[in-house]
Amino acid sequence: MADYGYPDGGGEEEDMQWPPAPPAYGYPDDDGGGERPPFVLIDPRAYFADRKNATTAVIDMEAGAPNLRGRLQVTFCAVAPPLVSYFCVHASHMDRTEFPVAPSILATETDGGLALLRVATVDPVYPPDHVRPENCQYFVYDALARKLHQLPQPGFQHRLSEPSLAIMRKPNKSSQNTSKHVSLRPHVHGEAEAEAEADFVVAAQSYIFWGKESPHICIYDSAIKTWSNKPVVMGSSYPERHLPSKTLTIGGSNGTVAWVDLWYNIVLCDVLAKCPKLRYLKLPTEPCDGGINPRSLRDIAVFGNTIKYVAILHHPDTSRWVATAWSIKKGRRSWPKEWHMECQLDSTHIKVDAAGRVATFPTLSSLFVGLPTLSLQNDAIVYFLAKIDFSPRQRTAWVLAVDMKNETAEQVVEFPAERTYCVAKGYDASRISAYLQPAPGTQQMPK
């Protein structure tokens, strides 16, 4: 099998030597600042650019933060899929060479308008592309309030695992009494500002979590503006192997988080409970060998009371592949046998229209296809990244929107792949676009 991306990335940071300009689309506001897409495919790595639109938020960086100075500006440029949305970062008193890697989105609220960002700065003692935890600062972008919040540096006593980071708004008392699934929805502008003041929580597994006798999670609570550690109960049937590759916030009064090892299993944790106890759910497919990054072949998402999962299986020594979509009702006790196969797609059957013509552009038989990404509109659409080869220097790529049930490529758009290594990274699906504030003078109606 060809190399479909390894967990360590390998070459991902080369873009910092020649940072490309952001795409021309999506700026300043393709839709005039009005209604936003219900979800987006968004590149998690920022572009360095001084762009401003209705989403722009700024913050004066704290003087005590290592090597950070001046004002930080964040702007989102949202477009409907399959075009890939992006965001821009500008530091008023810093040069881009002072950042070893591009600022990045580490987590977004599953059903809300919060995004957790990481900004790393160069340490003069280390190579310019080296990222040290001590030099990483975390910011929360609140789309409802159009504000940035700088979190205190976690420090060594709260050293955390970044792939397991999750963010959610804290449920208020009324929501605890009326609903087990808490999610804010876009409102008219005035109501959105009021709800945006709700406190939030950031949670993650500790850096060394599995295999410890007394594991704990690291939690930041915006109400008290501090980090803390909370012990968790592993239970007697915890998995032998679990390496988080994607995190989902399910929410509810206990603040349930799902840590997903896309090869093996889901670990559920009620991070707001006084004594969180972990629960486990095995995925319906078998893992692959070779240390491949699982995101290049698999994806998972939450839709209300349902969890959906998609996996690609490549046939040996051929370009043919099969994608299978599964679903399961989420609950406190879900069993692996409850996974339901919804549909299966053979790449050799993909058509470009209802008339049944087989897809020839791009020629799937000559491309490397991966990064399956579930549509967040709860339909049968899955997005795939297709590249001519894996090299970061190869800038020709496409995003395909494929209807799994009808076996039809609904749309194909070009993708700016200068910064993409293999097909394991490039974009993630997020609902944050539905919460981005409209331009002044326009009104965004509830969805």
Tab-separated table of C-alpha atoms in Angstrom:
chain	number	residue	atom	x	y	z
A	1	MET	CA	0.000	0.000	0.000
A	2	ALA	CA	1.178	3.526	-0.652
A	3	ASP	CA	2.139	5.831	2.218
A	4	TYR	CA	-1.064	7.401	3.495
A	5	GLY	CA	0.459	9.596	6.180
A	6	TYR	CA	2.157	8.754	9.441
A	7	PRO	CA	1.174	10.181	12.836
A	8	ASP	CA	4.337	12.276	13.123
A	9	GLY	CA	3.557	14.126	9.892
A	10	GLY	CA	7.030	14.030	8.331
A	11	GLY	CA	7.598	17.239	6.366
A	12	GLU	CA	4.496	19.046	7.619
A	13	GLU	CA	6.457	22.033	8.883
A	14	GLU	CA	8.345	22.651	5.636
A	15	ASP	CA	5.694	25.166	4.627
A	16	MET	CA	7.020	27.632	7.214
A	17	GLN	CA	10.050	28.323	4.996
A	18	TRP	CA	7.789	29.586	2.242
A	19	PRO	CA	4.344	30.362	3.677
A	20	PRO	CA	1.872	30.626	0.787
A	21	ALA	CA	-0.758	33.312	0.570
A	22	PRO	CA	-4.307	32.401	1.629
A	23	PRO	CA	-6.859	31.531	-1.073
A	24	ALA	CA	-8.599	34.375	-2.859
A	25	TYR	CA	-12.081	32.992	-2.230
A	26	GLY	CA	-13.960	33.545	1.031
A	27	TYR	CA	-12.632	37.069	1.488
A	28	PRO	CA	-13.809	39.494	2.625
A	29	ASP	CA	-17.221	37.764	2.692
A	30	ASP	CA	-18.399	35.884	-0.370
A	31	ASP	CA	-21.993	35.975	0.849
A	32	GLY	CA	-21.922	39.634	1.851
A	33	GLY	CA	-21.670	38.773	5.537
A	34	GLY	CA	-25.134	37.203	5.675
A	35	GLU	CA	-26.140	33.642	6.466
A	36	ARG	CA	-23.230	31.277	6.983
A	37	PRO	CA	-22.914	27.681	5.782
A	38	PRO	CA	-24.299	25.201	8.362
A	39	PHE	CA	-20.876	23.534	8.402
A	40	VAL	CA	-17.513	23.875	6.695
A	41	LEU	CA	-14.451	21.913	5.749
A	42	ILE	CA	-11.773	24.025	7.406
A	43	ASP	CA	-8.000	23.892	7.152
A	44	PRO	CA	-6.802	23.641	10.777
A	45	ARG	CA	-3.551	25.493	10.048
A	46	ALA	CA	-3.648	29.271	9.832
A	47	TYR	CA	-2.384	31.475	7.060
A	48	PHE	CA	-0.277	34.468	8.064
A	49	ALA	CA	-2.208	37.411	6.665
A	50	ASP	CA	-3.663	40.711	7.864
A	51	ARG	CA	-7.227	40.054	6.715
A	52	LYS	CA	-10.346	41.496	8.303
A	53	ASN	CA	-14.047	40.754	7.908
A	54	ALA	CA	-17.133	40.371	10.093
A	55	THR	CA	-15.543	37.474	12.006
A	56	THR	CA	-12.337	39.276	13.004
A	57	ALA	CA	-11.418	39.175	16.701
A	58	VAL	CA	-8.379	40.745	18.368
A	59	ILE	CA	-6.671	40.456	21.732
A	60	ASP	CA	-3.731	42.192	23.381
A	61	MET	CA	-1.407	39.346	24.285
A	62	GLU	CA	-0.362	39.091	27.902
A	63	ALA	CA	3.125	40.415	28.581
A	64	GLY	CA	4.011	37.362	30.683
A	65	ALA	CA	3.532	34.919	27.794
A	66	PRO	CA	6.890	33.646	26.432
A	67	ASN	CA	7.973	35.624	23.368
A	68	LEU	CA	4.424	36.880	22.620
A	69	ARG	CA	3.907	40.595	22.253
A	70	GLY	CA	1.543	43.047	20.635
A	71	ARG	CA	-1.931	42.277	19.369
A	72	LEU	CA	-3.150	38.972	17.959
A	73	GLN	CA	-5.826	39.038	15.228
A	74	VAL	CA	-7.855	36.064	14.017
A	75	THR	CA	-10.183	36.082	10.987
A	76	PHE	CA	-12.280	33.233	9.571
A	77	CYS	CA	-13.072	32.941	5.870
A	78	ALA	CA	-15.997	30.530	5.589
A	79	VAL	CA	-17.276	29.033	2.338
A	80	ALA	CA	-19.670	26.179	1.633
A	81	PRO	CA	-18.140	22.712	1.019
A	82	PRO	CA	-16.552	21.206	-0.915
A	83	LEU	CA	-14.420	24.375	-1.029
A	84	VAL	CA	-12.131	24.389	2.003
A	85	SER	CA	-12.542	27.263	4.456
A	86	TYR	CA	-9.568	28.726	6.272
A	87	PHE	CA	-8.542	31.246	8.908
A	88	CYS	CA	-5.865	33.936	9.056
A	89	VAL	CA	-3.665	35.062	11.940
A	90	HIS	CA	-1.826	38.356	12.219
A	91	ALA	CA	0.460	39.443	15.061
A	92	SER	CA	0.948	43.202	15.092
A	93	HIS	CA	4.453	43.244	16.603
A	94	MET	CA	5.843	39.877	15.480
A	95	ASP	CA	7.320	38.477	12.287
A	96	ARG	CA	6.131	35.105	10.948
A	97	THR	CA	9.676	33.738	11.359
A	98	GLU	CA	9.147	33.945	15.140
A	99	PHE	CA	6.615	31.101	14.873
A	100	PRO	CA	8.094	27.590	14.369
A	101	VAL	CA	4.795	26.315	12.951
A	102	ALA	CA	1.589	27.975	11.816
A	103	PRO	CA	-1.017	28.642	14.535
A	104	SER	CA	-3.581	25.865	14.435
A	105	ILE	CA	-7.073	24.817	15.489
A	106	LEU	CA	-6.817	22.004	18.024
A	107	ALA	CA	-10.522	21.560	18.699
A	108	THR	CA	-13.909	23.062	17.900
A	109	GLU	CA	-17.125	22.667	19.841
A	110	THR	CA	-19.116	19.852	18.231
A	111	ASP	CA	-22.384	21.832	18.279
A	112	GLY	CA	-21.250	25.359	19.034
A	113	GLY	CA	-19.136	28.364	18.193
A	114	LEU	CA	-15.935	27.802	20.187
A	115	ALA	CA	-12.536	27.027	18.688
A	116	LEU	CA	-9.368	26.235	20.638
A	117	LEU	CA	-6.230	27.612	18.982
A	118	ARG	CA	-2.570	26.959	19.649
A	119	VAL	CA	0.115	29.575	18.990
A	120	ALA	CA	3.730	28.408	19.366
A	121	THR	CA	6.795	30.649	19.375
A	122	VAL	CA	10.436	29.956	18.562
A	123	ASP	CA	12.813	29.096	21.386
A	124	PRO	CA	16.269	30.578	20.626
A	125	VAL	CA	18.002	27.607	22.291
A	126	TYR	CA	16.369	25.074	19.949
A	127	PRO	CA	16.112	24.675	16.145
A	128	PRO	CA	13.674	27.150	14.539
A	129	ASP	CA	11.139	24.405	13.688
A	130	HIS	CA	11.124	22.856	17.171
A	131	VAL	CA	7.911	23.177	19.220
A	132	ARG	CA	8.282	23.105	23.002
A	133	PRO	CA	5.212	22.774	25.296
A	134	GLU	CA	6.521	25.676	27.374
A	135	ASN	CA	6.326	27.938	24.331
A	136	CYS	CA	2.771	26.996	23.353
A	137	GLN	CA	-0.015	29.425	24.200
A	138	TYR	CA	-3.706	28.578	23.911
A	139	PHE	CA	-6.493	30.915	22.802
A	140	VAL	CA	-10.239	30.372	22.565
A	141	TYR	CA	-12.120	32.022	19.702
A	142	ASP	CA	-15.785	32.633	20.564
A	143	ALA	CA	-17.760	33.026	17.340
A	144	LEU	CA	-20.926	34.191	19.102
A	145	ALA	CA	-19.167	37.043	20.894
A	146	ARG	CA	-16.448	37.545	18.261
A	147	LYS	CA	-13.841	37.530	21.022
A	148	LEU	CA	-10.507	35.903	21.777
A	149	HIS	CA	-9.625	34.595	25.232
A	150	GLN	CA	-6.034	33.811	26.195
A	151	LEU	CA	-5.689	30.848	28.529
A	152	PRO	CA	-2.956	30.685	31.164
A	153	GLN	CA	-0.094	28.382	30.199
A	154	PRO	CA	-0.917	24.911	31.613
A	155	GLY	CA	2.596	24.365	32.925
A	156	PHE	CA	4.339	21.101	33.667
A	157	GLN	CA	1.914	20.196	36.472
A	158	HIS	CA	-0.923	20.158	33.909
A	159	ARG	CA	0.974	18.708	30.974
A	160	LEU	CA	-1.649	17.448	28.539
A	161	SER	CA	-2.063	15.366	25.394
A	162	GLU	CA	-3.001	17.782	22.581
A	163	PRO	CA	-4.794	15.180	20.372
A	164	SER	CA	-7.275	14.624	23.227
A	165	LEU	CA	-8.190	18.296	23.719
A	166	ALA	CA	-11.911	19.112	23.763
A	167	ILE	CA	-13.825	22.334	24.303
A	168	MET	CA	-17.445	22.973	25.308
A	169	ARG	CA	-19.641	25.576	26.951
A	170	LYS	CA	-20.650	24.766	30.491
A	171	PRO	CA	-24.354	23.855	30.718
A	172	ASN	CA	-26.421	26.295	32.755
A	173	LYS	CA	-28.887	25.209	35.411
A	174	SER	CA	-31.928	25.413	33.158
A	175	SER	CA	-30.282	23.264	30.488
A	176	GLN	CA	-29.334	20.668	33.103
A	177	ASN	CA	-32.961	20.365	34.115
A	178	THR	CA	-34.437	20.230	30.636
A	179	SER	CA	-32.014	18.471	28.321
A	180	LYS	CA	-29.363	15.814	28.391
A	181	HIS	CA	-27.832	17.079	25.168
A	182	VAL	CA	-26.748	20.699	25.392
A	183	SER	CA	-25.897	22.644	22.261
A	184	LEU	CA	-26.245	26.306	21.447
A	185	ARG	CA	-27.816	27.246	18.146
A	186	PRO	CA	-27.356	30.479	16.216
A	187	HIS	CA	-29.778	33.203	17.207
A	188	VAL	CA	-30.401	36.724	16.081
A	189	HIS	CA	-27.461	38.965	16.856
A	190	GLY	CA	-28.591	40.338	20.224
A	191	GLU	CA	-29.474	36.962	21.678
A	192	ALA	CA	-26.213	35.482	20.443
A	193	GLU	CA	-24.185	38.092	22.342
A	194	ALA	CA	-26.021	37.269	25.554
A	195	GLU	CA	-25.468	33.512	25.238
A	196	ALA	CA	-21.836	34.020	24.268
A	197	GLU	CA	-21.020	35.045	27.843
A	198	ALA	CA	-21.502	31.445	29.045
A	199	ASP	CA	-18.415	29.916	30.639
A	200	PHE	CA	-16.514	27.191	28.840
A	201	VAL	CA	-14.342	24.226	29.719
A	202	VAL	CA	-11.251	22.832	28.006
A	203	ALA	CA	-10.380	19.224	28.884
A	204	ALA	CA	-7.730	16.699	27.834
A	205	GLN	CA	-6.061	13.514	28.932
A	206	SER	CA	-2.845	14.016	30.825
A	207	TYR	CA	0.321	13.582	28.768
A	208	ILE	CA	0.915	10.155	30.345
A	209	PHE	CA	-2.564	8.682	30.736
A	210	TRP	CA	-2.792	5.032	29.736
A	211	GLY	CA	-0.881	2.587	31.894
A	212	LYS	CA	-0.844	4.824	34.980
A	213	GLU	CA	-2.278	3.533	38.244
A	214	SER	CA	-3.995	6.865	38.936
A	215	PRO	CA	-4.681	8.598	35.595
A	216	HIS	CA	-6.123	12.095	35.494
A	217	ILE	CA	-7.507	14.634	33.079
A	218	CYS	CA	-6.446	18.279	32.790
A	219	ILE	CA	-9.282	20.817	32.901
A	220	TYR	CA	-9.417	24.566	32.337
A	221	ASP	CA	-12.522	26.336	33.662
A	222	SER	CA	-13.079	29.860	32.320
A	223	ALA	CA	-15.232	30.706	35.361
A	224	ILE	CA	-12.197	30.513	37.657
A	225	LYS	CA	-9.531	30.987	34.960
A	226	THR	CA	-7.333	28.157	36.226
A	227	TRP	CA	-6.145	24.695	35.231
A	228	SER	CA	-6.723	21.705	37.491
A	229	ASN	CA	-6.227	17.936	37.504
A	230	LYS	CA	-9.092	15.491	38.086
A	231	PRO	CA	-8.603	11.737	38.668
A	232	VAL	CA	-10.611	9.305	36.549
A	233	VAL	CA	-11.700	5.698	37.057
A	234	MET	CA	-10.478	3.412	34.280
A	235	GLY	CA	-12.852	0.515	34.981
A	236	SER	CA	-11.991	-3.157	34.609
A	237	SER	CA	-12.355	-3.535	30.836
A	238	TYR	CA	-10.239	-0.690	29.494
A	239	PRO	CA	-8.676	-1.336	26.049
A	240	GLU	CA	-5.119	-2.536	25.663
A	241	ARG	CA	-4.489	0.114	23.039
A	242	HIS	CA	-5.894	3.598	22.573
A	243	LEU	CA	-4.260	6.549	20.830
A	244	PRO	CA	-6.685	9.476	20.299
A	245	SER	CA	-6.834	10.627	16.697
A	246	LYS	CA	-10.069	12.637	16.946
A	247	THR	CA	-12.072	14.131	19.820
A	248	LEU	CA	-15.805	14.885	19.913
A	249	THR	CA	-17.732	16.861	22.529
A	250	ILE	CA	-21.077	15.185	23.130
A	251	GLY	CA	-22.010	17.555	25.983
A	252	GLY	CA	-24.872	17.139	28.415
A	253	SER	CA	-24.979	17.971	32.105
A	254	ASN	CA	-21.843	15.892	32.746
A	255	GLY	CA	-19.917	17.290	29.796
A	256	THR	CA	-19.335	14.022	27.953
A	257	VAL	CA	-16.265	13.855	25.725
A	258	ALA	CA	-15.542	11.084	23.209
A	259	TRP	CA	-11.883	10.318	22.565
A	260	VAL	CA	-11.660	8.298	19.360
A	261	ASP	CA	-8.858	6.032	18.252
A	262	LEU	CA	-9.987	5.706	14.639
A	263	TRP	CA	-8.313	2.303	14.367
A	264	TYR	CA	-9.753	0.704	17.467
A	265	ASN	CA	-12.270	2.273	19.832
A	266	ILE	CA	-14.093	5.182	21.442
A	267	VAL	CA	-13.460	6.217	25.054
A	268	LEU	CA	-16.252	8.241	26.680
A	269	CYS	CA	-15.574	10.447	29.698
A	270	ASP	CA	-17.935	12.720	31.684
A	271	VAL	CA	-15.339	15.418	32.330
A	272	LEU	CA	-17.661	17.553	34.516
A	273	ALA	CA	-18.649	14.670	36.817
A	274	LYS	CA	-17.131	14.659	40.303
A	275	CYS	CA	-15.525	11.270	39.702
A	276	PRO	CA	-15.420	10.521	35.948
A	277	LYS	CA	-15.521	6.857	34.981
A	278	LEU	CA	-14.421	5.857	31.499
A	279	ARG	CA	-16.702	3.897	29.158
A	280	TYR	CA	-15.584	2.093	26.017
A	281	LEU	CA	-17.028	1.232	22.599
A	282	LYS	CA	-15.225	-0.809	19.943
A	283	LEU	CA	-15.370	0.413	16.345
A	284	PRO	CA	-16.962	-1.876	13.725
A	285	THR	CA	-13.914	-2.293	11.466
A	286	GLU	CA	-10.517	-3.930	11.805
A	287	PRO	CA	-7.347	-1.824	12.124
A	288	CYS	CA	-4.756	-1.497	9.372
A	289	ASP	CA	-1.052	-2.237	9.761
A	290	GLY	CA	2.029	-0.149	9.035
A	291	GLY	CA	1.687	2.852	11.355
A	292	ILE	CA	-0.554	4.723	8.923
A	293	ASN	CA	-2.307	7.829	10.214
A	294	PRO	CA	-5.911	6.590	10.666
A	295	ARG	CA	-7.384	9.951	9.634
A	296	SER	CA	-6.212	9.267	6.082
A	297	LEU	CA	-8.726	6.401	5.898
A	298	ARG	CA	-11.392	7.019	8.568
A	299	ASP	CA	-13.653	9.663	10.111
A	300	ILE	CA	-16.328	9.964	12.794
A	301	ALA	CA	-18.972	12.572	13.694
A	302	VAL	CA	-21.952	13.151	16.001
A	303	PHE	CA	-25.454	13.927	14.741
A	304	GLY	CA	-27.844	14.481	17.659
A	305	ASN	CA	-28.315	11.033	19.201
A	306	THR	CA	-26.335	9.214	16.501
A	307	ILE	CA	-22.636	8.590	15.945
A	308	LYS	CA	-21.579	8.042	12.327
A	309	TYR	CA	-18.338	6.458	11.174
A	310	VAL	CA	-16.780	5.946	7.743
A	311	ALA	CA	-13.791	3.810	6.729
A	312	ILE	CA	-11.868	3.267	3.491
A	313	LEU	CA	-10.361	-0.082	2.577
A	314	HIS	CA	-7.827	-0.127	-0.271
A	315	HIS	CA	-7.431	-3.256	-2.355
A	316	PRO	CA	-3.797	-4.465	-2.450
A	317	ASP	CA	-1.758	-3.529	-5.527
A	318	THR	CA	-4.637	-1.651	-7.153
A	319	SER	CA	-6.093	1.856	-6.988
A	320	ARG	CA	-9.534	0.467	-6.201
A	321	TRP	CA	-10.997	1.264	-2.796
A	322	VAL	CA	-14.253	0.695	-0.910
A	323	ALA	CA	-15.743	3.117	1.621
A	324	THR	CA	-18.229	1.876	4.218
A	325	ALA	CA	-20.475	4.071	6.405
A	326	TRP	CA	-21.724	2.915	9.826
A	327	SER	CA	-23.963	4.392	12.539
A	328	ILE	CA	-24.893	3.697	16.153
A	329	LYS	CA	-27.208	5.338	18.671
A	330	LYS	CA	-25.170	6.973	21.388
A	331	GLY	CA	-26.052	6.058	24.932
A	332	ARG	CA	-24.507	5.319	28.268
A	333	ARG	CA	-24.318	1.628	27.341
A	334	SER	CA	-23.802	1.099	23.620
A	335	TRP	CA	-22.495	-2.279	22.466
A	336	PRO	CA	-20.290	-2.992	19.421
A	337	LYS	CA	-22.929	-5.298	17.927
A	338	GLU	CA	-25.289	-2.316	17.650
A	339	TRP	CA	-23.253	-0.733	14.840
A	340	HIS	CA	-25.396	-0.599	11.681
A	341	MET	CA	-23.856	-0.533	8.193
A	342	GLU	CA	-25.690	2.201	6.264
A	343	CYS	CA	-24.069	1.985	2.842
A	344	GLN	CA	-20.979	0.935	0.919
A	345	LEU	CA	-19.256	2.624	-2.004
A	346	ASP	CA	-16.942	0.984	-4.536
A	347	SER	CA	-14.662	3.534	-6.224
A	348	THR	CA	-15.063	1.797	-9.585
A	349	HIS	CA	-18.815	2.538	-9.503
A	350	ILE	CA	-18.639	6.287	-8.885
A	351	LYS	CA	-20.646	8.309	-11.417
A	352	VAL	CA	-20.602	12.033	-12.088
A	353	ASP	CA	-24.324	12.438	-12.716
A	354	ALA	CA	-27.657	10.653	-12.426
A	355	ALA	CA	-27.374	9.408	-16.006
A	356	GLY	CA	-24.811	6.890	-14.833
A	357	ARG	CA	-21.668	8.164	-16.539
A	358	VAL	CA	-18.555	6.871	-14.724
A	359	ALA	CA	-16.385	9.594	-13.214
A	360	THR	CA	-13.375	10.500	-15.359
A	361	PHE	CA	-12.379	13.860	-13.861
A	362	PRO	CA	-10.311	13.594	-11.923
A	363	THR	CA	-9.365	10.101	-13.088
A	364	LEU	CA	-9.809	8.141	-9.881
A	365	SER	CA	-7.748	5.222	-11.136
A	366	SER	CA	-4.658	7.442	-11.294
A	367	LEU	CA	-5.099	9.366	-8.014
A	368	PHE	CA	-4.398	8.713	-4.352
A	369	VAL	CA	-7.676	9.150	-2.463
A	370	GLY	CA	-8.069	9.544	1.296
A	371	LEU	CA	-9.127	11.847	4.140
A	372	PRO	CA	-12.816	10.766	4.111
A	373	THR	CA	-14.854	13.423	5.888
A	374	LEU	CA	-18.503	13.055	6.820
A	375	SER	CA	-20.925	15.788	5.843
A	376	LEU	CA	-22.347	17.412	8.991
A	377	GLN	CA	-25.802	17.825	7.459
A	378	ASN	CA	-26.671	14.222	8.328
A	379	ASP	CA	-26.880	13.127	4.693
A	380	ALA	CA	-25.032	10.537	2.614
A	381	ILE	CA	-22.308	12.908	1.376
A	382	VAL	CA	-18.679	12.090	2.186
A	383	TYR	CA	-15.798	14.331	1.106
A	384	PHE	CA	-12.557	12.810	-0.185
A	385	LEU	CA	-9.162	14.380	-0.856
A	386	ALA	CA	-7.567	13.227	-4.129
A	387	LYS	CA	-3.930	13.910	-5.049
A	388	ILE	CA	-1.656	13.026	-7.937
A	389	ASP	CA	1.093	12.087	-5.471
A	390	PHE	CA	2.000	12.588	-1.818
A	391	SER	CA	4.750	15.169	-2.190
A	392	PRO	CA	4.167	18.555	-0.492
A	393	ARG	CA	5.622	20.047	-3.662
A	394	GLN	CA	2.801	18.537	-5.696
A	395	ARG	CA	0.155	21.243	-5.565
A	396	THR	CA	-2.528	19.625	-7.682
A	397	ALA	CA	-5.364	18.150	-5.619
A	398	TRP	CA	-9.136	17.992	-5.524
A	399	VAL	CA	-11.921	17.606	-2.995
A	400	LEU	CA	-14.698	15.278	-4.141
A	401	ALA	CA	-18.216	15.450	-2.683
A	402	VAL	CA	-19.568	11.937	-3.183
A	403	ASP	CA	-23.087	10.721	-2.446
A	404	MET	CA	-22.427	7.313	-0.901
A	405	LYS	CA	-25.911	5.950	-1.497
A	406	ASN	CA	-26.253	7.109	-5.091
A	407	GLU	CA	-22.565	6.413	-5.868
A	408	THR	CA	-22.347	9.820	-7.519
A	409	ALA	CA	-19.687	12.537	-7.429
A	410	GLU	CA	-21.899	15.572	-6.837
A	411	GLN	CA	-19.086	18.148	-6.959
A	412	VAL	CA	-15.345	18.312	-7.603
A	413	VAL	CA	-13.284	21.400	-6.691
A	414	GLU	CA	-9.576	22.137	-6.715
A	415	PHE	CA	-7.793	22.193	-3.369
A	416	PRO	CA	-4.702	24.326	-2.576
A	417	ALA	CA	-2.411	21.500	-1.493
A	418	GLU	CA	0.912	23.324	-1.105
A	419	ARG	CA	0.956	22.629	2.647
A	420	THR	CA	-0.539	19.133	2.568
A	421	TYR	CA	1.618	16.084	3.206
A	422	CYS	CA	0.117	12.784	2.016
A	423	VAL	CA	-3.690	12.609	2.364
A	424	ALA	CA	-3.962	12.441	6.167
A	425	LYS	CA	-4.341	16.195	6.714
A	426	GLY	CA	-5.797	19.163	4.909
A	427	TYR	CA	-9.183	19.897	6.480
A	428	ASP	CA	-11.680	18.906	9.155
A	429	ALA	CA	-15.449	19.330	9.274
A	430	SER	CA	-16.812	21.865	11.771
A	431	ARG	CA	-20.126	23.531	12.551
A	432	ILE	CA	-18.456	26.729	13.778
A	433	SER	CA	-19.476	28.501	10.547
A	434	ALA	CA	-23.134	28.516	11.618
A	435	TYR	CA	-22.159	30.633	14.639
A	436	LEU	CA	-19.952	33.197	12.949
A	437	GLN	CA	-21.466	36.637	13.357
A	438	PRO	CA	-22.837	38.498	10.315
A	439	ALA	CA	-21.495	41.823	9.187
A	440	PRO	CA	-22.941	44.923	10.887
A	441	GLY	CA	-26.318	45.826	9.437
A	442	THR	CA	-27.219	42.264	8.469
A	443	GLN	CA	-29.258	39.801	10.463
A	444	GLN	CA	-28.594	36.101	10.777
A	445	MET	CA	-31.775	34.096	11.280
A	446	PRO	CA	-31.911	30.974	13.426
A	447	LYS	CA	-31.136	27.674	11.677
